[in-house]
């Protein structure tokens, strides 16, 4: 199973990982098309039936869906902006820690929360500053307080993988409950 996974990463993974944070600003239909392509690649990789659900296959391979990958990469970018002095000013200027916003300590100062600006339009909600702050604040404190970039990446990956497994389990329970209702 290792060599097909390497081939998948070389051929498909590079396309899905390249500038994926920019894709976070794309419209939902475009993002869904990309997710369908990833799902198809995972089915080919695992020699699964074309109609099988890709969710369990992704978890078996320990892959995140594309939204999860974007979140890990965004977490890494935010970590770099907050912890590295050589982070690009053009990106760092969008991020402000809650503790730096006011002169005194706030609730978010111990958890390294970011100030999330209020926006009124859908386009503004897809902007990097808004998305990065929202995603960073949703991560557990263990990720936000990571001492290194590798620790941040690994903690974010594990958190999101566990979250996807939980969502998949809840979805399966919901399907079973609907089947029980429909059978007389």
mmCIF file with all atom_site columns, C-alpha atoms in Angstrom:
data_model
loop_
_atom_site.group_PDB
_atom_site.id
_atom_site.type_symbol
_atom_site.label_atom_id
_atom_site.label_alt_id
_atom_site.label_comp_id
_atom_site.label_asym_id
_atom_site.label_entity_id
_atom_site.label_seq_id
_atom_site.pdbx_PDB_ins_code
_atom_site.Cartn_x
_atom_site.Cartn_y
_atom_site.Cartn_z
_atom_site.occupancy
_atom_site.B_iso_or_equiv
_atom_site.pdbx_formal_charge
_atom_site.auth_seq_id
_atom_site.auth_comp_id
_atom_site.auth_asym_id
_atom_site.auth_atom_id
_atom_site.pdbx_PDB_model_num
ATOM 1   C CA . UNK A 1 1   ? 0.000   0.000  0.000  1.00 0.00 ? 1   UNK A CA 1
ATOM 2   C CA . UNK A 1 2   ? 2.983   2.277  0.437  1.00 0.00 ? 2   UNK A CA 1
ATOM 3   C CA . UNK A 1 3   ? 3.932   2.646  -3.237 1.00 0.00 ? 3   UNK A CA 1
ATOM 4   C CA . UNK A 1 4   ? 0.396   3.584  -4.452 1.00 0.00 ? 4   UNK A CA 1
ATOM 5   C CA . UNK A 1 5   ? 0.272   6.179  -1.662 1.00 0.00 ? 5   UNK A CA 1
ATOM 6   C CA . UNK A 1 6   ? 3.594   7.643  -2.821 1.00 0.00 ? 6   UNK A CA 1
ATOM 7   C CA . UNK A 1 7   ? 2.306   7.779  -6.403 1.00 0.00 ? 7   UNK A CA 1
ATOM 8   C CA . UNK A 1 8   ? -0.907  9.459  -5.219 1.00 0.00 ? 8   UNK A CA 1
ATOM 9   C CA . UNK A 1 9   ? 1.065   12.067 -3.246 1.00 0.00 ? 9   UNK A CA 1
ATOM 10  C CA . UNK A 1 10  ? 3.360   12.744 -6.190 1.00 0.00 ? 10  UNK A CA 1
ATOM 11  C CA . UNK A 1 11  ? 0.620   13.064 -8.778 1.00 0.00 ? 11  UNK A CA 1
ATOM 12  C CA . UNK A 1 12  ? -2.476  14.351 -6.962 1.00 0.00 ? 12  UNK A CA 1
ATOM 13  C CA . UNK A 1 13  ? -1.227  15.593 -3.608 1.00 0.00 ? 13  UNK A CA 1
ATOM 14  C CA . UNK A 1 14  ? 1.003   18.227 -5.145 1.00 0.00 ? 14  UNK A CA 1
ATOM 15  C CA . UNK A 1 15  ? -1.979  19.719 -7.003 1.00 0.00 ? 15  UNK A CA 1
ATOM 16  C CA . UNK A 1 16  ? -4.148  19.800 -3.869 1.00 0.00 ? 16  UNK A CA 1
ATOM 17  C CA . UNK A 1 17  ? -1.424  21.215 -1.603 1.00 0.00 ? 17  UNK A CA 1
ATOM 18  C CA . UNK A 1 18  ? -0.075  23.943 -3.880 1.00 0.00 ? 18  UNK A CA 1
ATOM 19  C CA . UNK A 1 19  ? -1.451  27.337 -2.804 1.00 0.00 ? 19  UNK A CA 1
ATOM 20  C CA . UNK A 1 20  ? -4.465  25.740 -1.154 1.00 0.00 ? 20  UNK A CA 1
ATOM 21  C CA . UNK A 1 21  ? -4.948  28.712 1.175  1.00 0.00 ? 21  UNK A CA 1
ATOM 22  C CA . UNK A 1 22  ? -5.785  30.820 -1.850 1.00 0.00 ? 22  UNK A CA 1
ATOM 23  C CA . UNK A 1 23  ? -8.407  28.219 -2.774 1.00 0.00 ? 23  UNK A CA 1
ATOM 24  C CA . UNK A 1 24  ? -10.143 28.930 0.533  1.00 0.00 ? 24  UNK A CA 1
ATOM 25  C CA . UNK A 1 25  ? -11.390 32.117 -1.077 1.00 0.00 ? 25  UNK A CA 1
ATOM 26  C CA . UNK A 1 26  ? -12.952 30.242 -4.000 1.00 0.00 ? 26  UNK A CA 1
ATOM 27  C CA . UNK A 1 27  ? -16.657 29.656 -4.354 1.00 0.00 ? 27  UNK A CA 1
ATOM 28  C CA . UNK A 1 28  ? -18.233 26.545 -2.894 1.00 0.00 ? 28  UNK A CA 1
ATOM 29  C CA . UNK A 1 29  ? -18.924 24.920 -6.276 1.00 0.00 ? 29  UNK A CA 1
ATOM 30  C CA . UNK A 1 30  ? -15.248 25.096 -7.230 1.00 0.00 ? 30  UNK A CA 1
ATOM 31  C CA . UNK A 1 31  ? -14.188 23.679 -3.873 1.00 0.00 ? 31  UNK A CA 1
ATOM 32  C CA . UNK A 1 32  ? -16.708 20.842 -4.247 1.00 0.00 ? 32  UNK A CA 1
ATOM 33  C CA . UNK A 1 33  ? -15.258 19.934 -7.658 1.00 0.00 ? 33  UNK A CA 1
ATOM 34  C CA . UNK A 1 34  ? -11.793 19.696 -6.133 1.00 0.00 ? 34  UNK A CA 1
ATOM 35  C CA . UNK A 1 35  ? -13.118 17.522 -3.287 1.00 0.00 ? 35  UNK A CA 1
ATOM 36  C CA . UNK A 1 36  ? -14.765 15.199 -5.833 1.00 0.00 ? 36  UNK A CA 1
ATOM 37  C CA . UNK A 1 37  ? -11.398 14.890 -7.604 1.00 0.00 ? 37  UNK A CA 1
ATOM 38  C CA . UNK A 1 38  ? -9.643  14.030 -4.326 1.00 0.00 ? 38  UNK A CA 1
ATOM 39  C CA . UNK A 1 39  ? -12.337 11.473 -3.495 1.00 0.00 ? 39  UNK A CA 1
ATOM 40  C CA . UNK A 1 40  ? -11.946 9.873  -6.914 1.00 0.00 ? 40  UNK A CA 1
ATOM 41  C CA . UNK A 1 41  ? -8.165  9.681  -6.449 1.00 0.00 ? 41  UNK A CA 1
ATOM 42  C CA . UNK A 1 42  ? -8.583  8.035  -3.040 1.00 0.00 ? 42  UNK A CA 1
ATOM 43  C CA . UNK A 1 43  ? -10.970 5.435  -4.489 1.00 0.00 ? 43  UNK A CA 1
ATOM 44  C CA . UNK A 1 44  ? -8.441  4.638  -7.232 1.00 0.00 ? 44  UNK A CA 1
ATOM 45  C CA . UNK A 1 45  ? -5.631  4.447  -4.663 1.00 0.00 ? 45  UNK A CA 1
ATOM 46  C CA . UNK A 1 46  ? -7.526  1.960  -2.499 1.00 0.00 ? 46  UNK A CA 1
ATOM 47  C CA . UNK A 1 47  ? -9.022  0.006  -5.430 1.00 0.00 ? 47  UNK A CA 1
ATOM 48  C CA . UNK A 1 48  ? -12.474 0.763  -4.015 1.00 0.00 ? 48  UNK A CA 1
ATOM 49  C CA . UNK A 1 49  ? -15.753 0.717  -5.877 1.00 0.00 ? 49  UNK A CA 1
ATOM 50  C CA . UNK A 1 50  ? -16.428 4.064  -7.617 1.00 0.00 ? 50  UNK A CA 1
ATOM 51  C CA . UNK A 1 51  ? -19.630 4.422  -5.591 1.00 0.00 ? 51  UNK A CA 1
ATOM 52  C CA . UNK A 1 52  ? -18.080 3.788  -2.166 1.00 0.00 ? 52  UNK A CA 1
ATOM 53  C CA . UNK A 1 53  ? -17.974 6.671  0.276  1.00 0.00 ? 53  UNK A CA 1
ATOM 54  C CA . UNK A 1 54  ? -14.566 8.312  0.351  1.00 0.00 ? 54  UNK A CA 1
ATOM 55  C CA . UNK A 1 55  ? -14.803 9.378  4.010  1.00 0.00 ? 55  UNK A CA 1
ATOM 56  C CA . UNK A 1 56  ? -13.926 6.009  5.593  1.00 0.00 ? 56  UNK A CA 1
ATOM 57  C CA . UNK A 1 57  ? -11.232 5.432  2.964  1.00 0.00 ? 57  UNK A CA 1
ATOM 58  C CA . UNK A 1 58  ? -9.665  8.819  3.788  1.00 0.00 ? 58  UNK A CA 1
ATOM 59  C CA . UNK A 1 59  ? -9.602  7.973  7.492  1.00 0.00 ? 59  UNK A CA 1
ATOM 60  C CA . UNK A 1 60  ? -8.086  4.562  6.788  1.00 0.00 ? 60  UNK A CA 1
ATOM 61  C CA . UNK A 1 61  ? -5.268  6.272  4.869  1.00 0.00 ? 61  UNK A CA 1
ATOM 62  C CA . UNK A 1 62  ? -5.039  9.052  7.484  1.00 0.00 ? 62  UNK A CA 1
ATOM 63  C CA . UNK A 1 63  ? -5.778  11.709 4.871  1.00 0.00 ? 63  UNK A CA 1
ATOM 64  C CA . UNK A 1 64  ? -7.690  14.896 5.567  1.00 0.00 ? 64  UNK A CA 1
ATOM 65  C CA . UNK A 1 65  ? -10.269 16.240 3.174  1.00 0.00 ? 65  UNK A CA 1
ATOM 66  C CA . UNK A 1 66  ? -9.231  19.361 1.300  1.00 0.00 ? 66  UNK A CA 1
ATOM 67  C CA . UNK A 1 67  ? -10.876 21.681 3.826  1.00 0.00 ? 67  UNK A CA 1
ATOM 68  C CA . UNK A 1 68  ? -8.907  19.989 6.613  1.00 0.00 ? 68  UNK A CA 1
ATOM 69  C CA . UNK A 1 69  ? -5.664  20.328 4.643  1.00 0.00 ? 69  UNK A CA 1
ATOM 70  C CA . UNK A 1 70  ? -6.348  24.046 4.142  1.00 0.00 ? 70  UNK A CA 1
ATOM 71  C CA . UNK A 1 71  ? -6.945  24.430 7.864  1.00 0.00 ? 71  UNK A CA 1
ATOM 72  C CA . UNK A 1 72  ? -3.644  22.747 8.749  1.00 0.00 ? 72  UNK A CA 1
ATOM 73  C CA . UNK A 1 73  ? -1.763  24.958 6.285  1.00 0.00 ? 73  UNK A CA 1
ATOM 74  C CA . UNK A 1 74  ? -3.538  28.062 7.570  1.00 0.00 ? 74  UNK A CA 1
ATOM 75  C CA . UNK A 1 75  ? -2.622  27.110 11.150 1.00 0.00 ? 75  UNK A CA 1
ATOM 76  C CA . UNK A 1 76  ? 1.007   26.753 10.106 1.00 0.00 ? 76  UNK A CA 1
ATOM 77  C CA . UNK A 1 77  ? 0.950   30.141 8.360  1.00 0.00 ? 77  UNK A CA 1
ATOM 78  C CA . UNK A 1 78  ? -0.598  31.831 11.395 1.00 0.00 ? 78  UNK A CA 1
ATOM 79  C CA . UNK A 1 79  ? 1.927   30.146 13.707 1.00 0.00 ? 79  UNK A CA 1
ATOM 80  C CA . UNK A 1 80  ? 4.774   31.444 11.539 1.00 0.00 ? 80  UNK A CA 1
ATOM 81  C CA . UNK A 1 81  ? 3.306   34.968 11.557 1.00 0.00 ? 81  UNK A CA 1
ATOM 82  C CA . UNK A 1 82  ? 2.948   34.974 15.336 1.00 0.00 ? 82  UNK A CA 1
ATOM 83  C CA . UNK A 1 83  ? 6.264   33.328 16.228 1.00 0.00 ? 83  UNK A CA 1
ATOM 84  C CA . UNK A 1 84  ? 8.780   34.150 13.506 1.00 0.00 ? 84  UNK A CA 1
ATOM 85  C CA . UNK A 1 85  ? 10.230  37.619 13.189 1.00 0.00 ? 85  UNK A CA 1
ATOM 86  C CA . UNK A 1 86  ? 10.943  37.151 9.492  1.00 0.00 ? 86  UNK A CA 1
ATOM 87  C CA . UNK A 1 87  ? 7.292   36.493 8.546  1.00 0.00 ? 87  UNK A CA 1
ATOM 88  C CA . UNK A 1 88  ? 6.105   38.598 5.600  1.00 0.00 ? 88  UNK A CA 1
ATOM 89  C CA . UNK A 1 89  ? 4.538   41.866 6.746  1.00 0.00 ? 89  UNK A CA 1
ATOM 90  C CA . UNK A 1 90  ? 1.889   41.625 4.022  1.00 0.00 ? 90  UNK A CA 1
ATOM 91  C CA . UNK A 1 91  ? 0.440   38.523 5.689  1.00 0.00 ? 91  UNK A CA 1
ATOM 92  C CA . UNK A 1 92  ? 1.244   39.328 9.320  1.00 0.00 ? 92  UNK A CA 1
ATOM 93  C CA . UNK A 1 93  ? -0.562  42.664 9.097  1.00 0.00 ? 93  UNK A CA 1
ATOM 94  C CA . UNK A 1 94  ? -3.902  40.831 8.833  1.00 0.00 ? 94  UNK A CA 1
ATOM 95  C CA . UNK A 1 95  ? -3.393  39.061 12.166 1.00 0.00 ? 95  UNK A CA 1
ATOM 96  C CA . UNK A 1 96  ? -3.592  40.678 15.581 1.00 0.00 ? 96  UNK A CA 1
ATOM 97  C CA . UNK A 1 97  ? -3.444  38.745 18.825 1.00 0.00 ? 97  UNK A CA 1
ATOM 98  C CA . UNK A 1 98  ? -6.238  39.608 21.266 1.00 0.00 ? 98  UNK A CA 1
ATOM 99  C CA . UNK A 1 99  ? -3.671  40.244 23.979 1.00 0.00 ? 99  UNK A CA 1
ATOM 100 C CA . UNK A 1 100 ? -2.045  42.978 21.832 1.00 0.00 ? 100 UNK A CA 1
ATOM 101 C CA . UNK A 1 101 ? -5.340  44.679 21.095 1.00 0.00 ? 101 UNK A CA 1
ATOM 102 C CA . UNK A 1 102 ? -5.939  46.085 24.564 1.00 0.00 ? 102 UNK A CA 1
ATOM 103 C CA . UNK A 1 103 ? -3.530  47.280 27.216 1.00 0.00 ? 103 UNK A CA 1
ATOM 104 C CA . UNK A 1 104 ? -4.728  44.791 29.829 1.00 0.00 ? 104 UNK A CA 1
ATOM 105 C CA . UNK A 1 105 ? -5.106  41.017 29.822 1.00 0.00 ? 105 UNK A CA 1
ATOM 106 C CA . UNK A 1 106 ? -8.208  39.620 28.138 1.00 0.00 ? 106 UNK A CA 1
ATOM 107 C CA . UNK A 1 107 ? -9.811  36.170 28.058 1.00 0.00 ? 107 UNK A CA 1
ATOM 108 C CA . UNK A 1 108 ? -8.036  35.368 24.815 1.00 0.00 ? 108 UNK A CA 1
ATOM 109 C CA . UNK A 1 109 ? -4.567  36.431 25.933 1.00 0.00 ? 109 UNK A CA 1
ATOM 110 C CA . UNK A 1 110 ? -3.733  33.117 27.620 1.00 0.00 ? 110 UNK A CA 1
ATOM 111 C CA . UNK A 1 111 ? -4.991  31.014 24.695 1.00 0.00 ? 111 UNK A CA 1
ATOM 112 C CA . UNK A 1 112 ? -3.283  33.047 21.943 1.00 0.00 ? 112 UNK A CA 1
ATOM 113 C CA . UNK A 1 113 ? -6.583  33.964 20.312 1.00 0.00 ? 113 UNK A CA 1
ATOM 114 C CA . UNK A 1 114 ? -6.671  36.322 17.355 1.00 0.00 ? 114 UNK A CA 1
ATOM 115 C CA . UNK A 1 115 ? -8.866  39.336 16.912 1.00 0.00 ? 115 UNK A CA 1
ATOM 116 C CA . UNK A 1 116 ? -11.571 38.431 14.394 1.00 0.00 ? 116 UNK A CA 1
ATOM 117 C CA . UNK A 1 117 ? -12.821 41.481 12.516 1.00 0.00 ? 117 UNK A CA 1
ATOM 118 C CA . UNK A 1 118 ? -16.530 41.938 11.896 1.00 0.00 ? 118 UNK A CA 1
ATOM 119 C CA . UNK A 1 119 ? -17.438 41.660 8.263  1.00 0.00 ? 119 UNK A CA 1
ATOM 120 C CA . UNK A 1 120 ? -20.697 42.176 6.418  1.00 0.00 ? 120 UNK A CA 1
ATOM 121 C CA . UNK A 1 121 ? -20.233 40.555 3.037  1.00 0.00 ? 121 UNK A CA 1
ATOM 122 C CA . UNK A 1 122 ? -19.612 37.002 1.892  1.00 0.00 ? 122 UNK A CA 1
ATOM 123 C CA . UNK A 1 123 ? -16.541 38.158 -0.001 1.00 0.00 ? 123 UNK A CA 1
ATOM 124 C CA . UNK A 1 124 ? -15.056 39.651 3.167  1.00 0.00 ? 124 UNK A CA 1
ATOM 125 C CA . UNK A 1 125 ? -15.788 36.401 5.031  1.00 0.00 ? 125 UNK A CA 1
ATOM 126 C CA . UNK A 1 126 ? -13.645 34.559 2.475  1.00 0.00 ? 126 UNK A CA 1
ATOM 127 C CA . UNK A 1 127 ? -10.695 36.940 3.003  1.00 0.00 ? 127 UNK A CA 1
ATOM 128 C CA . UNK A 1 128 ? -7.474  35.615 4.504  1.00 0.00 ? 128 UNK A CA 1
ATOM 129 C CA . UNK A 1 129 ? -7.586  37.803 7.626  1.00 0.00 ? 129 UNK A CA 1
ATOM 130 C CA . UNK A 1 130 ? -11.095 36.730 8.584  1.00 0.00 ? 130 UNK A CA 1
ATOM 131 C CA . UNK A 1 131 ? -10.654 33.047 7.679  1.00 0.00 ? 131 UNK A CA 1
ATOM 132 C CA . UNK A 1 132 ? -7.267  32.730 9.391  1.00 0.00 ? 132 UNK A CA 1
ATOM 133 C CA . UNK A 1 133 ? -8.499  34.300 12.639 1.00 0.00 ? 133 UNK A CA 1
ATOM 134 C CA . UNK A 1 134 ? -11.681 32.207 12.659 1.00 0.00 ? 134 UNK A CA 1
ATOM 135 C CA . UNK A 1 135 ? -9.859  28.936 11.980 1.00 0.00 ? 135 UNK A CA 1
ATOM 136 C CA . UNK A 1 136 ? -7.051  29.695 14.449 1.00 0.00 ? 136 UNK A CA 1
ATOM 137 C CA . UNK A 1 137 ? -9.505  30.514 17.235 1.00 0.00 ? 137 UNK A CA 1
ATOM 138 C CA . UNK A 1 138 ? -11.373 27.216 16.651 1.00 0.00 ? 138 UNK A CA 1
ATOM 139 C CA . UNK A 1 139 ? -8.213  25.157 17.173 1.00 0.00 ? 139 UNK A CA 1
ATOM 140 C CA . UNK A 1 140 ? -7.534  23.784 20.667 1.00 0.00 ? 140 UNK A CA 1
ATOM 141 C CA . UNK A 1 141 ? -5.030  25.617 22.871 1.00 0.00 ? 141 UNK A CA 1
ATOM 142 C CA . UNK A 1 142 ? -2.513  22.772 22.445 1.00 0.00 ? 142 UNK A CA 1
ATOM 143 C CA . UNK A 1 143 ? -2.165  23.729 18.780 1.00 0.00 ? 143 UNK A CA 1
ATOM 144 C CA . UNK A 1 144 ? -2.051  27.479 19.405 1.00 0.00 ? 144 UNK A CA 1
ATOM 145 C CA . UNK A 1 145 ? 0.592   27.143 22.140 1.00 0.00 ? 145 UNK A CA 1
ATOM 146 C CA . UNK A 1 146 ? 2.860   24.842 20.117 1.00 0.00 ? 146 UNK A CA 1
ATOM 147 C CA . UNK A 1 147 ? 6.566   25.476 20.591 1.00 0.00 ? 147 UNK A CA 1
ATOM 148 C CA . UNK A 1 148 ? 7.579   24.610 17.023 1.00 0.00 ? 148 UNK A CA 1
ATOM 149 C CA . UNK A 1 149 ? 6.070   24.607 13.572 1.00 0.00 ? 149 UNK A CA 1
ATOM 150 C CA . UNK A 1 150 ? 6.243   20.801 13.391 1.00 0.00 ? 150 UNK A CA 1
ATOM 151 C CA . UNK A 1 151 ? 4.434   20.491 16.709 1.00 0.00 ? 151 UNK A CA 1
ATOM 152 C CA . UNK A 1 152 ? 1.755   22.906 15.461 1.00 0.00 ? 152 UNK A CA 1
ATOM 153 C CA . UNK A 1 153 ? 1.306   20.976 12.211 1.00 0.00 ? 153 UNK A CA 1
ATOM 154 C CA . UNK A 1 154 ? 1.104   17.585 13.916 1.00 0.00 ? 154 UNK A CA 1
ATOM 155 C CA . UNK A 1 155 ? -1.310  18.755 16.624 1.00 0.00 ? 155 UNK A CA 1
ATOM 156 C CA . UNK A 1 156 ? -3.578  20.484 14.087 1.00 0.00 ? 156 UNK A CA 1
ATOM 157 C CA . UNK A 1 157 ? -3.519  17.422 11.822 1.00 0.00 ? 157 UNK A CA 1
ATOM 158 C CA . UNK A 1 158 ? -4.414  15.029 14.659 1.00 0.00 ? 158 UNK A CA 1
ATOM 159 C CA . UNK A 1 159 ? -7.166  17.327 15.950 1.00 0.00 ? 159 UNK A CA 1
ATOM 160 C CA . UNK A 1 160 ? -8.762  17.672 12.511 1.00 0.00 ? 160 UNK A CA 1
ATOM 161 C CA . UNK A 1 161 ? -8.404  13.954 11.722 1.00 0.00 ? 161 UNK A CA 1
ATOM 162 C CA . UNK A 1 162 ? -10.172 13.061 14.993 1.00 0.00 ? 162 UNK A CA 1
ATOM 163 C CA . UNK A 1 163 ? -12.850 15.631 14.251 1.00 0.00 ? 163 UNK A CA 1
ATOM 164 C CA . UNK A 1 164 ? -13.467 14.174 10.780 1.00 0.00 ? 164 UNK A CA 1
ATOM 165 C CA . UNK A 1 165 ? -13.698 10.662 12.263 1.00 0.00 ? 165 UNK A CA 1
ATOM 166 C CA . UNK A 1 166 ? -16.250 11.901 14.788 1.00 0.00 ? 166 UNK A CA 1
ATOM 167 C CA . UNK A 1 167 ? -18.299 13.658 12.084 1.00 0.00 ? 167 UNK A CA 1
ATOM 168 C CA . UNK A 1 168 ? -18.241 10.513 9.934  1.00 0.00 ? 168 UNK A CA 1
ATOM 169 C CA . UNK A 1 169 ? -19.397 8.415  12.890 1.00 0.00 ? 169 UNK A CA 1
ATOM 170 C CA . UNK A 1 170 ? -22.268 10.830 13.618 1.00 0.00 ? 170 UNK A CA 1
ATOM 171 C CA . UNK A 1 171 ? -23.267 10.791 9.960  1.00 0.00 ? 171 UNK A CA 1
ATOM 172 C CA . UNK A 1 172 ? -23.365 6.982  9.973  1.00 0.00 ? 172 UNK A CA 1
ATOM 173 C CA . UNK A 1 173 ? -25.530 6.993  13.122 1.00 0.00 ? 173 UNK A CA 1
ATOM 174 C CA . UNK A 1 174 ? -27.917 9.451  11.453 1.00 0.00 ? 174 UNK A CA 1
ATOM 175 C CA . UNK A 1 175 ? -28.263 7.175  8.404  1.00 0.00 ? 175 UNK A CA 1
ATOM 176 C CA . UNK A 1 176 ? -29.026 4.173  10.632 1.00 0.00 ? 176 UNK A CA 1
ATOM 177 C CA . UNK A 1 177 ? -31.662 6.159  12.513 1.00 0.00 ? 177 UNK A CA 1
ATOM 178 C CA . UNK A 1 178 ? -33.322 7.232  9.249  1.00 0.00 ? 178 UNK A CA 1
ATOM 179 C CA . UNK A 1 179 ? -33.359 3.630  7.996  1.00 0.00 ? 179 UNK A CA 1
ATOM 180 C CA . UNK A 1 180 ? -35.032 2.453  11.206 1.00 0.00 ? 180 UNK A CA 1
ATOM 181 C CA . UNK A 1 181 ? -37.745 5.101  10.808 1.00 0.00 ? 181 UNK A CA 1
ATOM 182 C CA . UNK A 1 182 ? -38.451 4.163  7.198  1.00 0.00 ? 182 UNK A CA 1
ATOM 183 C CA . UNK A 1 183 ? -38.799 0.407  7.896  1.00 0.00 ? 183 UNK A CA 1
ATOM 184 C CA . UNK A 1 184 ? -42.307 -0.390 9.249  1.00 0.00 ? 184 UNK A CA 1
#
